Amino acid sequence: MTLPMIRSTEVAAAQTAGRPVVALESTIITHGMPYPQNLEMARGVEQLIRQEGAVPATIAVLDGTLHIGLEDAQLEDLAQRPDAAKLSRADMALCLSTKGTGATTVAATMIAAHLAGIHVFATGGIGGVHRGAELSFDISADLQELAQTPVTVVAAGAKAILDIPKTLEVLETLGVPVIAYGQDHLPAFWSTMSDLQAPQRLDSAAEIAKAHQMRVALNLPGGQLIANPVPPEAEIPQAEITPMIEQALREADEQKITAKSVTPFLLKRIFELTEGRSLDTNIALVRNNARLAAQIAAAMGT
Ligand code: PSU
Ligand code: MN
């Protein structure tokens, strides 16, 4: 069976010319931010990648076709579709075979990027080990994907709603390099610093590109996670955000929110509790990640 996959005009042209391409996920658009800020964010991030000399490839499944890069009208439509499914590794084939529409998570975006020959991907935060996972077993499929699909993912660390130490342990077990960019400490999504030391540190896009290529040369499966701290002027310090994260977690527990709904629920509550400030920070960190991802893609030469 041939895979129903198409590239946007811009992505197709860039790949033919051998120009750098950066993949972008779409769950952050449909399940991570409210309309219209989600659309503004998505367009802004694409524009930023172009300014850095690379081409953006926002990935999604639309009516049973896997899109590598969206035309602007498709992006606009997706940003206003509350019925879009949230697609991870387990959901992609079914969504395509039933001609559904869905947004790709980090895991699904990595799969699609790799299929399309894209090596670098920018997002906000990856999924990870949820707090209380020792009882709920809630561990994002994003971690397994980093272990098996050779894409470099630029994120602002794991979302602070997660159990970061356990997330780091699982990534270590899976053999995924976790590389902080330009600092010794792991960033914590909305905050520039966590109190955890990062396993690795690199200080330039060129070194990150080289590390990616060395993994390929070693014939290792899997990608690498680049933890890029949110710019300090846009951060919400840990002490301020922690009580709000705890309240959102308590509410999720009380309302028995489970499975795929957990992350979107928590992000929405933290948005409300911070009176929108968490969204401004989220947008700032995605933009920062897109810029670095474009530089890495350029350094890789693709
Ligand atoms: N980061 C954000 N907003 C999001 C997500 C990440 O700033 O909405 C999404 C990503 O698509 C990630 C997913 O892959 O949440 C993780 O969901 P889960 O924990 O259900 O695996
Ligand atoms: Mn989960």
GROMACS .gro file of C-alpha atoms and ligand atoms in nm:
model
  324
    1MET     CA    1   0.000   0.000   0.000
    2THR     CA    2   0.134   0.345  -0.076
    3LEU     CA    3   0.129   0.597   0.203
    4PRO     CA    4  -0.104   0.891   0.139
    5MET     CA    5   0.157   1.161   0.207
    6ILE     CA    6   0.204   1.500   0.043
    7ARG     CA    7   0.447   1.783   0.087
    8SER     CA    8   0.354   2.150   0.078
    9THR     CA    9   0.480   2.339  -0.225
   10GLU     CA   10   0.739   2.512  -0.011
   11VAL     CA   11   0.871   2.192   0.151
   12ALA     CA   12   0.888   2.007  -0.181
   13ALA     CA   13   1.087   2.293  -0.337
   14ALA     CA   14   1.323   2.314  -0.038
   15GLN     CA   15   1.396   1.943  -0.039
   16THR     CA   16   1.458   1.938  -0.413
   17ALA     CA   17   1.704   2.223  -0.369
   18GLY     CA   18   1.865   2.060  -0.062
   19ARG     CA   19   1.769   2.350   0.166
   20PRO     CA   20   1.720   2.302   0.543
   21VAL     CA   21   1.373   2.203   0.666
   22VAL     CA   22   1.238   2.209   1.023
   23ALA     CA   23   0.940   1.993   1.123
   24LEU     CA   24   0.671   2.137   1.354
   25GLU     CA   25   0.401   1.949   1.541
   26SER     CA   26   0.030   2.032   1.529
   27THR     CA   27  -0.107   1.903   1.862
   28ILE     CA   28   0.029   2.218   2.021
   29ILE     CA   29  -0.203   2.407   1.781
   30THR     CA   30  -0.521   2.201   1.832
   31HIS     CA   31  -0.482   2.082   2.192
   32GLY     CA   32  -0.217   2.306   2.345
   33MET     CA   33  -0.338   2.662   2.289
   34PRO     CA   34  -0.670   2.843   2.242
   35TYR     CA   35  -0.783   2.999   1.911
   36PRO     CA   36  -0.680   3.253   1.778
   37GLN     CA   37  -0.348   3.263   1.965
   38ASN     CA   38  -0.271   2.911   1.837
   39LEU     CA   39  -0.295   3.027   1.475
   40GLU     CA   40  -0.089   3.339   1.540
   41MET     CA   41   0.173   3.126   1.714
   42ALA     CA   42   0.183   2.871   1.429
   43ARG     CA   43   0.217   3.138   1.161
   44GLY     CA   44   0.472   3.334   1.362
   45VAL     CA   45   0.688   3.027   1.422
   46GLU     CA   46   0.681   2.937   1.052
   47GLN     CA   47   0.784   3.291   0.963
   48LEU     CA   48   1.069   3.285   1.211
   49ILE     CA   49   1.206   2.963   1.060
   50ARG     CA   50   1.199   3.127   0.715
   51GLN     CA   51   1.384   3.430   0.852
   52GLU     CA   52   1.654   3.193   0.978
   53GLY     CA   53   1.696   3.058   0.624
   54ALA     CA   54   1.511   2.727   0.667
   55VAL     CA   55   1.167   2.607   0.560
   56PRO     CA   56   0.891   2.507   0.808
   57ALA     CA   57   0.703   2.178   0.772
   58THR     CA   58   0.401   2.173   1.003
   59ILE     CA   59   0.278   1.814   1.011
   60ALA     CA   60  -0.084   1.693   1.038
   61VAL     CA   61  -0.329   1.438   0.897
   62LEU     CA   62  -0.607   1.605   0.696
   63ASP     CA   63  -0.891   1.389   0.561
   64GLY     CA   64  -0.675   1.079   0.549
   65THR     CA   65  -0.361   1.235   0.401
   66LEU     CA   66  -0.036   1.290   0.589
   67HIS     CA   67   0.074   1.647   0.521
   68ILE     CA   68   0.440   1.746   0.543
   69GLY     CA   69   0.399   2.121   0.553
   70LEU     CA   70   0.061   2.293   0.547
   71GLU     CA   71  -0.057   2.562   0.308
   72ASP     CA   72  -0.175   2.868   0.501
   73ALA     CA   73  -0.548   2.795   0.447
   74GLN     CA   74  -0.497   2.442   0.585
   75LEU     CA   75  -0.320   2.581   0.891
   76GLU     CA   76  -0.602   2.828   0.945
   77ASP     CA   77  -0.862   2.552   0.915
   78LEU     CA   78  -0.681   2.314   1.150
   79ALA     CA   79  -0.644   2.583   1.417
   80GLN     CA   80  -1.025   2.607   1.432
   81ARG     CA   81  -1.104   2.236   1.443
   82PRO     CA   82  -1.193   2.128   1.795
   83ASP     CA   83  -1.280   1.784   1.652
   84ALA     CA   84  -0.924   1.712   1.531
   85ALA     CA   85  -0.790   1.396   1.695
   86LYS     CA   86  -0.467   1.390   1.895
   87LEU     CA   87  -0.243   1.145   1.711
   88SER     CA   88   0.046   0.963   1.866
   89ARG     CA   89   0.228   0.651   1.732
   90ALA     CA   90  -0.069   0.427   1.813
   91ASP     CA   91  -0.321   0.645   1.628
   92MET     CA   92  -0.160   0.743   1.299
   93ALA     CA   93  -0.240   0.439   1.082
   94LEU     CA   94  -0.602   0.426   1.191
   95CYS     CA   95  -0.657   0.796   1.133
   96LEU     CA   96  -0.515   0.762   0.781
   97SER     CA   97  -0.704   0.443   0.697
   98THR     CA   98  -1.039   0.585   0.813
   99LYS     CA   99  -0.970   0.915   0.631
  100GLY     CA  100  -0.976   1.110   0.955
  101THR     CA  101  -0.824   1.443   1.056
  102GLY     CA  102  -0.582   1.476   1.341
  103ALA     CA  103  -0.292   1.672   1.485
  104THR     CA  104   0.041   1.503   1.547
  105THR     CA  105   0.208   1.486   1.889
  106VAL     CA  106   0.585   1.486   1.928
  107ALA     CA  107   0.595   1.109   1.871
  108ALA     CA  108   0.381   1.116   1.558
  109THR     CA  109   0.560   1.423   1.421
  110MET     CA  110   0.896   1.246   1.460
  111ILE     CA  111   0.764   0.945   1.267
  112ALA     CA  112   0.634   1.166   0.986
  113ALA     CA  113   0.946   1.385   0.976
  114HIS     CA  114   1.170   1.082   0.947
  115LEU     CA  115   0.957   0.935   0.667
  116ALA     CA  116   0.986   1.266   0.481
  117GLY     CA  117   1.363   1.293   0.526
  118ILE     CA  118   1.354   1.575   0.785
  119HIS     CA  119   1.605   1.549   1.070
  120VAL     CA  120   1.519   1.841   1.297
  121PHE     CA  121   1.196   1.924   1.475
  122ALA     CA  122   1.099   2.213   1.703
  123THR     CA  123   0.825   2.203   1.965
  124GLY     CA  124   0.735   2.347   2.305
  125GLY     CA  125   0.775   2.064   2.551
  126ILE     CA  126   0.781   1.690   2.506
  127GLY     CA  127   0.552   1.452   2.690
  128GLY     CA  128   0.714   1.250   2.968
  129VAL     CA  129   0.655   1.062   3.289
  130HIS     CA  130   0.352   1.204   3.469
  131ARG     CA  131   0.358   1.264   3.842
  132GLY     CA  132   0.207   0.959   4.011
  133ALA     CA  133   0.311   0.737   3.718
  134GLU     CA  134   0.406   0.468   3.969
  135LEU     CA  135   0.028   0.420   4.008
  136SER     CA  136  -0.116   0.547   3.678
  137PHE     CA  137   0.160   0.415   3.446
  138ASP     CA  138   0.110   0.738   3.247
  139ILE     CA  139   0.431   0.775   3.046
  140SER     CA  140   0.414   0.960   2.714
  141ALA     CA  141   0.487   0.767   2.396
  142ASP     CA  142   0.716   1.061   2.310
  143LEU     CA  143   0.992   0.901   2.518
  144GLN     CA  144   0.985   0.567   2.332
  145GLU     CA  145   0.983   0.758   2.006
  146LEU     CA  146   1.299   0.947   2.095
  147ALA     CA  147   1.456   0.606   2.153
  148GLN     CA  148   1.374   0.473   1.809
  149THR     CA  149   1.333   0.751   1.552
  150PRO     CA  150   1.640   0.949   1.443
  151VAL     CA  151   1.515   1.306   1.470
  152THR     CA  152   1.668   1.584   1.681
  153VAL     CA  153   1.389   1.739   1.888
  154VAL     CA  154   1.433   2.092   2.023
  155ALA     CA  155   1.211   2.154   2.327
  156ALA     CA  156   1.223   2.367   2.642
  157GLY     CA  157   1.268   2.057   2.852
  158ALA     CA  158   0.980   1.838   2.958
  159LYS     CA  159   0.668   2.020   3.066
  160ALA     CA  160   0.687   2.115   3.433
  161ILE     CA  161   0.353   1.943   3.493
  162LEU     CA  162   0.547   1.617   3.467
  163ASP     CA  163   0.781   1.433   3.701
  164ILE     CA  164   1.108   1.563   3.555
  165PRO     CA  165   1.350   1.339   3.751
  166LYS     CA  166   1.156   1.027   3.647
  167THR     CA  167   1.140   1.152   3.287
  168LEU     CA  168   1.519   1.189   3.289
  169GLU     CA  169   1.560   0.838   3.431
  170VAL     CA  170   1.344   0.685   3.158
  171LEU     CA  171   1.530   0.876   2.886
  172GLU     CA  172   1.857   0.748   3.025
  173THR     CA  173   1.726   0.390   3.029
  174LEU     CA  174   1.614   0.431   2.668
  175GLY     CA  175   1.953   0.566   2.563
  176VAL     CA  176   1.832   0.909   2.460
  177PRO     CA  177   2.086   1.192   2.485
  178VAL     CA  178   1.942   1.486   2.679
  179ILE     CA  179   2.144   1.793   2.592
  180ALA     CA  180   2.093   2.131   2.759
  181TYR     CA  181   2.171   2.418   2.526
  182GLY     CA  182   2.409   2.676   2.669
  183GLN     CA  183   2.363   2.598   3.040
  184ASP     CA  184   2.443   2.321   3.289
  185HIS     CA  185   2.095   2.291   3.435
  186LEU     CA  186   1.796   2.138   3.270
  187PRO     CA  187   1.535   2.401   3.181
  188ALA     CA  188   1.181   2.343   3.314
  189PHE     CA  189   0.956   2.460   3.030
  190TRP     CA  190   0.802   2.783   3.171
  191SER     CA  191   1.116   2.841   3.381
  192THR     CA  192   1.470   2.887   3.250
  193MET     CA  193   1.620   2.672   3.525
  194SER     CA  194   1.524   2.360   3.714
  195ASP     CA  195   1.736   2.245   4.005
  196LEU     CA  196   1.843   1.941   3.804
  197GLN     CA  197   2.177   1.908   3.631
  198ALA     CA  198   2.136   1.819   3.262
  199PRO     CA  199   2.306   1.495   3.156
  200GLN     CA  200   2.483   1.673   2.867
  201ARG     CA  201   2.549   2.026   2.753
  202LEU     CA  202   2.635   2.177   2.413
  203ASP     CA  203   2.680   2.543   2.326
  204SER     CA  204   2.628   2.568   1.952
  205ALA     CA  205   2.397   2.453   1.675
  206ALA     CA  206   2.698   2.316   1.485
  207GLU     CA  207   2.794   2.086   1.775
  208ILE     CA  208   2.435   1.963   1.805
  209ALA     CA  209   2.423   1.888   1.431
  210LYS     CA  210   2.752   1.699   1.456
  211ALA     CA  211   2.628   1.493   1.751
  212HIS     CA  212   2.318   1.396   1.550
  213GLN     CA  213   2.530   1.290   1.255
  214MET     CA  214   2.761   1.090   1.480
  215ARG     CA  215   2.466   0.890   1.613
  216VAL     CA  216   2.372   0.809   1.255
  217ALA     CA  217   2.732   0.705   1.184
  218LEU     CA  218   2.720   0.477   1.488
  219ASN     CA  219   2.410   0.320   1.336
  220LEU     CA  220   2.214   0.393   1.655
  221PRO     CA  221   1.840   0.423   1.627
  222GLY     CA  222   1.668   0.712   1.799
  223GLY     CA  223   1.709   1.084   1.820
  224GLN     CA  224   1.832   1.336   2.070
  225LEU     CA  225   1.650   1.580   2.294
  226ILE     CA  226   1.779   1.935   2.299
  227ALA     CA  227   1.659   2.119   2.608
  228ASN     CA  228   1.662   2.487   2.515
  229PRO     CA  229   1.587   2.725   2.804
  230VAL     CA  230   1.309   2.981   2.765
  231PRO     CA  231   1.460   3.333   2.737
  232PRO     CA  232   1.481   3.471   3.096
  233GLU     CA  233   1.270   3.779   3.012
  234ALA     CA  234   0.977   3.551   2.920
  235GLU     CA  235   1.003   3.293   3.199
  236ILE     CA  236   0.772   3.232   3.493
  237PRO     CA  237   1.007   3.148   3.780
  238GLN     CA  238   0.958   2.804   3.935
  239ALA     CA  239   0.844   2.940   4.272
  240GLU     CA  240   0.557   3.126   4.103
  241ILE     CA  241   0.435   2.852   3.872
  242THR     CA  242   0.469   2.556   4.112
  243PRO     CA  243   0.154   2.626   4.321
  244MET     CA  244  -0.052   2.664   4.004
  245ILE     CA  245   0.081   2.340   3.861
  246GLU     CA  246  -0.008   2.170   4.188
  247GLN     CA  247  -0.360   2.307   4.185
  248ALA     CA  248  -0.414   2.198   3.822
  249LEU     CA  249  -0.284   1.850   3.907
  250ARG     CA  250  -0.520   1.827   4.208
  251GLU     CA  251  -0.816   1.923   3.989
  252ALA     CA  252  -0.722   1.669   3.722
  253ASP     CA  253  -0.715   1.405   3.991
  254GLU     CA  254  -1.050   1.512   4.142
  255GLN     CA  255  -1.216   1.522   3.801
  256LYS     CA  256  -1.065   1.184   3.707
  257ILE     CA  257  -0.903   1.317   3.387
  258THR     CA  258  -0.708   1.035   3.222
  259ALA     CA  259  -0.509   0.925   2.916
  260LYS     CA  260  -0.487   1.169   2.623
  261SER     CA  261  -0.689   1.435   2.802
  262VAL     CA  262  -0.443   1.486   3.088
  263THR     CA  263  -0.190   1.712   2.911
  264PRO     CA  264  -0.449   1.937   2.737
  265PHE     CA  265  -0.647   1.970   3.063
  266LEU     CA  266  -0.340   2.073   3.265
  267LEU     CA  267  -0.221   2.324   3.003
  268LYS     CA  268  -0.565   2.483   2.989
  269ARG     CA  269  -0.598   2.513   3.368
  270ILE     CA  270  -0.249   2.660   3.403
  271PHE     CA  271  -0.339   2.912   3.130
  272GLU     CA  272  -0.646   3.011   3.333
  273LEU     CA  273  -0.466   3.015   3.668
  274THR     CA  274  -0.181   3.232   3.536
  275GLU     CA  275  -0.436   3.460   3.363
  276GLY     CA  276  -0.283   3.393   3.026
  277ARG     CA  277   0.079   3.441   3.126
  278SER     CA  278   0.165   3.075   3.072
  279LEU     CA  279   0.055   3.112   2.711
  280ASP     CA  280   0.284   3.409   2.650
  281THR     CA  281   0.572   3.208   2.794
  282ASN     CA  282   0.475   2.902   2.590
  283ILE     CA  283   0.476   3.108   2.269
  284ALA     CA  284   0.812   3.268   2.355
  285LEU     CA  285   0.974   2.931   2.417
  286VAL     CA  286   0.838   2.772   2.099
  287ARG     CA  287   0.976   3.064   1.899
  288ASN     CA  288   1.311   3.029   2.071
  289ASN     CA  289   1.315   2.656   1.991
  290ALA     CA  290   1.220   2.717   1.627
  291ARG     CA  291   1.513   2.956   1.587
  292LEU     CA  292   1.762   2.706   1.728
  293ALA     CA  293   1.613   2.420   1.525
  294ALA     CA  294   1.654   2.622   1.204
  295GLN     CA  295   2.019   2.683   1.291
  296ILE     CA  296   2.074   2.312   1.360
  297ALA     CA  297   1.905   2.215   1.033
  298ALA     CA  298   2.124   2.463   0.847
  299ALA     CA  299   2.436   2.322   1.017
  300MET     CA  300   2.335   1.971   0.911
  301GLY     CA  301   2.308   2.095   0.555
  302THR     CA  302   1.953   1.964   0.507
  303PSU     N1  303   0.399   2.096   2.444
  303PSU     C1  304   0.320   2.205   2.452
  303PSU     N2  305   0.189   2.187   2.424
  303PSU     C2  306   0.138   2.067   2.386
  303PSU     C3  307   0.223   1.952   2.378
  303PSU     C4  308   0.354   1.975   2.408
  303PSU     O1  309   0.366   2.314   2.484
  303PSU     O2  310   0.019   2.058   2.358
  303PSU     C5  311   0.170   1.818   2.331
  303PSU     C6  312   0.277   1.754   2.240
  303PSU     O3  313   0.215   1.722   2.119
  303PSU     C7  314   0.321   1.630   2.314
  303PSU     C8  315   0.195   1.594   2.383
  303PSU     O4  316   0.370   1.530   2.229
  303PSU     O5  317   0.147   1.720   2.432
  303PSU     C9  318   0.216   1.492   2.493
  303PSU     O6  319   0.093   1.434   2.525
  303PSU     P1  320   0.088   1.302   2.615
  303PSU     O7  321   0.141   1.346   2.748
  303PSU     O8  322  -0.057   1.264   2.617
  303PSU     O9  323   0.175   1.201   2.545
  304MN      MN  324  -0.024   1.004   2.869
   0.00000   0.00000   0.00000
